[in-house]
Coordinates of C-alpha atoms and ligand atoms in Angstrom, one line a residue:
M6 CA 52.9 -50.8 34.2
I7 CA 55.7 -53.1 35.4
D8 CA 54.5 -55.6 37.9
T9 CA 57.6 -55.7 40.1
D10 CA 56.1 -58.4 42.3
S11 CA 55.6 -60.7 39.3
R12 CA 59.1 -60.1 38.1
T13 CA 60.5 -60.8 41.5
F14 CA 58.4 -64.0 41.6
R15 CA 59.8 -65.1 38.3
E16 CA 63.4 -64.4 39.3
N17 CA 62.9 -66.4 42.5
N18 CA 61.0 -69.3 40.9
S19 CA 62.9 -70.2 37.7
G20 CA 61.0 -73.4 37.3
Q21 CA 57.7 -71.6 36.6
K22 CA 56.9 -70.7 33.0
R23 CA 57.9 -67.1 32.3
G24 CA 55.0 -64.6 31.7
E25 CA 52.4 -66.7 33.5
R26 CA 51.9 -64.1 36.2
N27 CA 52.1 -61.3 33.7
I28 CA 48.9 -62.5 32.0
M29 CA 46.9 -61.7 35.1
S30 CA 48.5 -58.4 35.8
Y31 CA 48.6 -57.0 32.2
S32 CA 45.2 -58.3 31.2
K33 CA 43.6 -56.4 34.1
D34 CA 45.4 -53.2 33.2
A35 CA 44.8 -53.5 29.5
F36 CA 41.0 -53.7 29.7
S37 CA 40.4 -51.5 32.7
S38 CA 42.7 -48.6 33.5
K39 CA 44.5 -48.7 30.1
T40 CA 41.5 -48.7 27.8
V41 CA 42.5 -48.2 24.2
S42 CA 41.0 -45.0 22.6
T43 CA 40.5 -44.4 18.9
D44 CA 43.0 -41.6 18.7
Q45 CA 45.9 -43.7 19.9
T46 CA 48.4 -44.2 17.2
T47 CA 50.5 -47.3 16.4
G48 CA 53.6 -45.4 17.5
Q49 CA 52.1 -44.6 20.9
L50 CA 51.2 -48.2 21.5
M51 CA 54.7 -49.4 20.4
Q52 CA 56.4 -46.7 22.5
E53 CA 54.6 -48.1 25.5
H54 CA 55.4 -51.7 24.6
I55 CA 59.0 -51.3 23.7
S56 CA 59.9 -49.2 26.6
F57 CA 59.3 -52.1 29.0
P58 CA 61.2 -55.1 27.8
D59 CA 60.7 -58.1 30.0
G60 CA 64.0 -59.4 31.4
G61 CA 66.0 -58.1 28.4
S62 CA 65.5 -61.4 26.4
S63 CA 61.8 -61.1 25.4
Y64 CA 59.2 -58.4 24.6
T65 CA 55.6 -58.7 26.0
C66 CA 52.6 -57.1 24.2
E67 CA 50.8 -55.0 26.7
V68 CA 47.4 -55.6 25.0
C69 CA 47.3 -59.4 24.7
C70 CA 50.4 -60.3 26.8
K71 CA 52.0 -62.2 24.0
E72 CA 55.7 -62.6 24.4
L73 CA 57.9 -61.8 21.4
T74 CA 61.6 -62.5 21.0
S75 CA 62.6 -59.1 19.4
K76 CA 61.6 -55.5 19.3
A77 CA 60.9 -55.8 15.5
K78 CA 58.5 -58.7 16.1
L79 CA 56.7 -56.8 18.8
E80 CA 56.3 -53.8 16.5
E81 CA 55.0 -56.1 13.8
H82 CA 52.6 -57.6 16.3
I83 CA 51.4 -54.3 17.6
I84 CA 50.3 -53.3 14.1
T85 CA 47.8 -56.1 14.0
H86 CA 46.2 -54.7 17.2
T87 CA 46.1 -51.2 15.6
A88 CA 44.5 -52.5 12.4
M89 CA 41.9 -54.4 14.5
L90 CA 41.3 -51.3 16.5
E91 CA 40.8 -49.1 13.4
E92 CA 38.5 -51.8 11.9
H93 CA 36.6 -51.9 15.1
T94 CA 36.3 -48.1 15.2
R95 CA 35.1 -48.0 11.6
T96 CA 32.6 -50.8 12.2
H97 CA 31.4 -49.1 15.3
A98 CA 31.1 -45.7 13.6
A99 CA 29.1 -47.3 10.7
R100 CA 26.8 -49.2 13.1
L101 CA 26.4 -46.0 15.1
E102 CA 25.4 -44.1 12.0
E103 CA 23.1 -46.8 10.9
H104 CA 21.6 -47.0 14.3
T105 CA 21.2 -43.2 14.4
T106 CA 19.6 -43.2 10.9
T107 CA 17.1 -45.8 12.0
H108 CA 16.3 -44.2 15.2
T109 CA 16.0 -40.6 14.1
P110 CA 12.8 -41.1 12.1
E111 CA 11.5 -43.3 14.9
S112 CA 12.4 -40.6 17.4
E113 CA 10.8 -37.9 15.3
E114 CA 7.7 -40.0 14.8
H115 CA 7.6 -40.7 18.5
M116 CA 8.1 -37.1 19.4
T117 CA 5.4 -36.0 16.9
T118 CA 3.0 -38.6 18.3
Y119 CA 4.0 -37.8 21.9
T120 CA 3.7 -34.0 21.2
A121 CA 0.2 -34.5 19.6
R122 CA -0.9 -36.7 22.5
L123 CA 0.5 -34.2 25.0
E124 CA -1.2 -31.3 23.3
E125 CA -4.5 -33.3 23.2
H126 CA -4.0 -34.1 26.8
M127 CA -3.3 -30.5 27.7
R128 CA -6.3 -29.4 25.7
T129 CA -8.6 -31.9 27.5
Q130 CA -7.1 -31.0 30.9
N131 CA -7.4 -27.3 30.2
A132 CA -11.0 -27.8 29.1
E133 CA -11.7 -29.7 32.3
V134 CA -10.0 -27.1 34.4
E135 CA -12.0 -24.4 32.6
E136 CA -15.2 -26.4 33.1
Y137 CA -14.3 -26.8 36.7
M138 CA -13.5 -23.2 37.2
Y139 CA -16.7 -22.2 35.3
M140 CA -18.9 -24.5 37.5
R141 CA -17.2 -23.3 40.6
T142 CA -17.8 -19.7 39.6
Y143 CA -21.3 -20.5 38.5
N144 CA -22.1 -22.4 41.7
T145 CA -20.6 -19.6 43.8
E146 CA -22.7 -17.0 41.8
S147 CA -25.8 -19.2 42.1
E148 CA -25.3 -19.6 45.9
E149 CA -24.7 -15.8 46.2
H150 CA -27.8 -15.2 44.1
M151 CA -29.9 -17.6 46.1
I152 CA -28.7 -16.0 49.4
T153 CA -29.5 -12.6 48.0
H154 CA -32.8 -13.8 46.7
T155 CA -33.7 -15.5 50.0
L156 CA -32.7 -12.4 52.0
E157 CA -34.8 -10.2 49.6
S158 CA -37.8 -12.6 49.9
E159 CA -37.5 -12.6 53.7
E160 CA -37.2 -8.8 53.7
Y161 CA -40.3 -8.6 51.4
I162 CA -42.3 -11.0 53.6
R163 CA -41.3 -9.1 56.7
T164 CA -42.2 -5.8 55.1
Y165 CA -45.4 -7.2 53.6
T166 CA -46.4 -8.8 56.9
T167 CA -45.8 -5.5 58.8
E168 CA -47.8 -3.6 56.2
L169 CA -50.6 -6.2 56.3
E170 CA -50.7 -6.0 60.1
E171 CA -50.7 -2.2 60.0
H172 CA -53.5 -2.3 57.4
M173 CA -55.5 -4.8 59.4
T174 CA -55.1 -2.7 62.5
T175 CA -56.2 0.4 60.6
H176 CA -59.0 -1.5 58.9
N177 CA -60.2 -3.0 62.2
A178 CA -60.2 0.5 63.8
E179 CA -62.2 1.8 60.8
V180 CA -64.6 -1.1 61.0
E181 CA -65.1 -0.6 64.7
E182 CA -65.5 3.1 64.2
H183 CA -68.0 2.4 61.4
L184 CA -69.9 -0.1 63.6
R185 CA -70.0 2.4 66.4
T186 CA -71.3 5.2 64.2
Y187 CA -73.8 2.8 62.5
N188 CA -75.0 1.5 65.9
A189 CA -75.4 5.1 67.1
E190 CA -77.4 6.0 64.0
L191 CA -79.4 2.9 64.3
E192 CA -80.2 3.6 68.0
E193 CA -81.1 7.2 67.1
Q194 CA -83.4 5.9 64.4
I195 CA -85.0 3.4 66.8
R196 CA -85.4 6.2 69.4
A197 CA -87.0 8.5 66.7
Y198 CA -89.2 5.7 65.5
A199 CA -90.3 4.9 69.1
V200 CA -91.1 8.6 69.6
E201 CA -93.1 8.6 66.4
L202 CA -94.8 5.4 67.4
E203 CA -95.7 6.8 70.8
E204 CA -97.0 10.0 69.2
H205 CA -98.9 8.0 66.6
M206 CA -100.3 5.8 69.4
R207 CA -101.3 8.8 71.4
T208 CA -103.0 10.5 68.5
D209 CA -104.7 7.3 67.5
T210 CA -105.9 6.6 71.0
E211 CA -107.2 10.2 71.3
K212 CA -109.0 9.7 68.0
L213 CA -110.4 6.4 69.2
E214 CA -111.4 7.9 72.5
E215 CA -113.1 10.8 70.6
Q216 CA -114.9 8.3 68.3
M217 CA -115.9 6.2 71.4
R218 CA -117.2 9.4 73.0
T219 CA -119.2 10.3 69.9
H220 CA -120.6 6.9 69.5
T221 CA -121.5 6.6 73.1
E222 CA -123.2 9.9 72.9
R223 CA -125.0 8.9 69.7
F224 CA -125.9 5.5 71.4
D225 CA -127.2 7.3 74.4
S226 CA -129.2 9.6 72.1
C227 CA -130.4 6.6 70.1
R228 CA -131.5 4.8 73.3
Y229 CA -133.3 7.9 74.2
K230 CA -135.1 7.9 70.8
R231 CA -135.9 4.2 71.2
T232 CA -137.7 4.9 74.4
E233 CA -139.6 7.8 72.8
F234 CA -140.4 6.0 69.4
P235 CA -141.4 2.5 68.5
V236 CA -138.5 0.0 67.8
R237 CA -139.3 -0.3 64.1
Y238 CA -138.5 3.3 63.3
F239 CA -135.2 3.1 65.1
V240 CA -134.0 0.0 63.1
K241 CA -135.1 1.4 59.7
D242 CA -133.8 4.9 60.2
P243 CA -131.3 5.4 57.3
S244 CA -129.4 8.2 59.0
D245 CA -128.4 5.7 61.7
S246 CA -125.1 4.2 60.3
M247 CA -124.0 2.5 63.6
Ligands
ZN358 ZN1 49.3 -58.3 21.4

């Protein structure tokens, strides 16, 4: 920890106040690389200090750079630093404990609240995920159902249409066959009726001709009588129905 450059500077420049350069070099070391820890004892601090006397005529405190005229005074001075350090450590420990005491319930409260909120959030999110999964599954099932249903409907319509066409074809054939048969029967009936009519007409004509012949004969006979007998007998004759 000896600043050799400073010491050389002081030796070469006797007019400058001694220890002025040491303030810069020691203060930097004291608060950076040589940070005091709580387990350092007074003896350790003194050992460091007294092992580096400055120029043999004065002793410099490594912590605050104060120059003392004897080893005894430096030892006495170091004790004040140690006492301050211990006081500082005690104060710091107390404040740390108080701080921890204050913060622990707050932390626990915070953790409880946070955990509750996290659980609630997880529940909500799980519910949403489950709802989403359910809807996705449901939609998929619905789509599958609709596709199956549509396919079944189309298959049914195809089958039904085919059956209907087959039925209509059969039915039309039956109707045509029925009409053919019916027409044939009707024609047969008409033919039979025509034959009967002709027969009837022939018979009737023959009867009529026979009647005409009879009447003609009777008329001729009557005319003959009219010539033989007076007209008044012919007119009043009851047997003459003509
Ligand atoms: Zn000091």
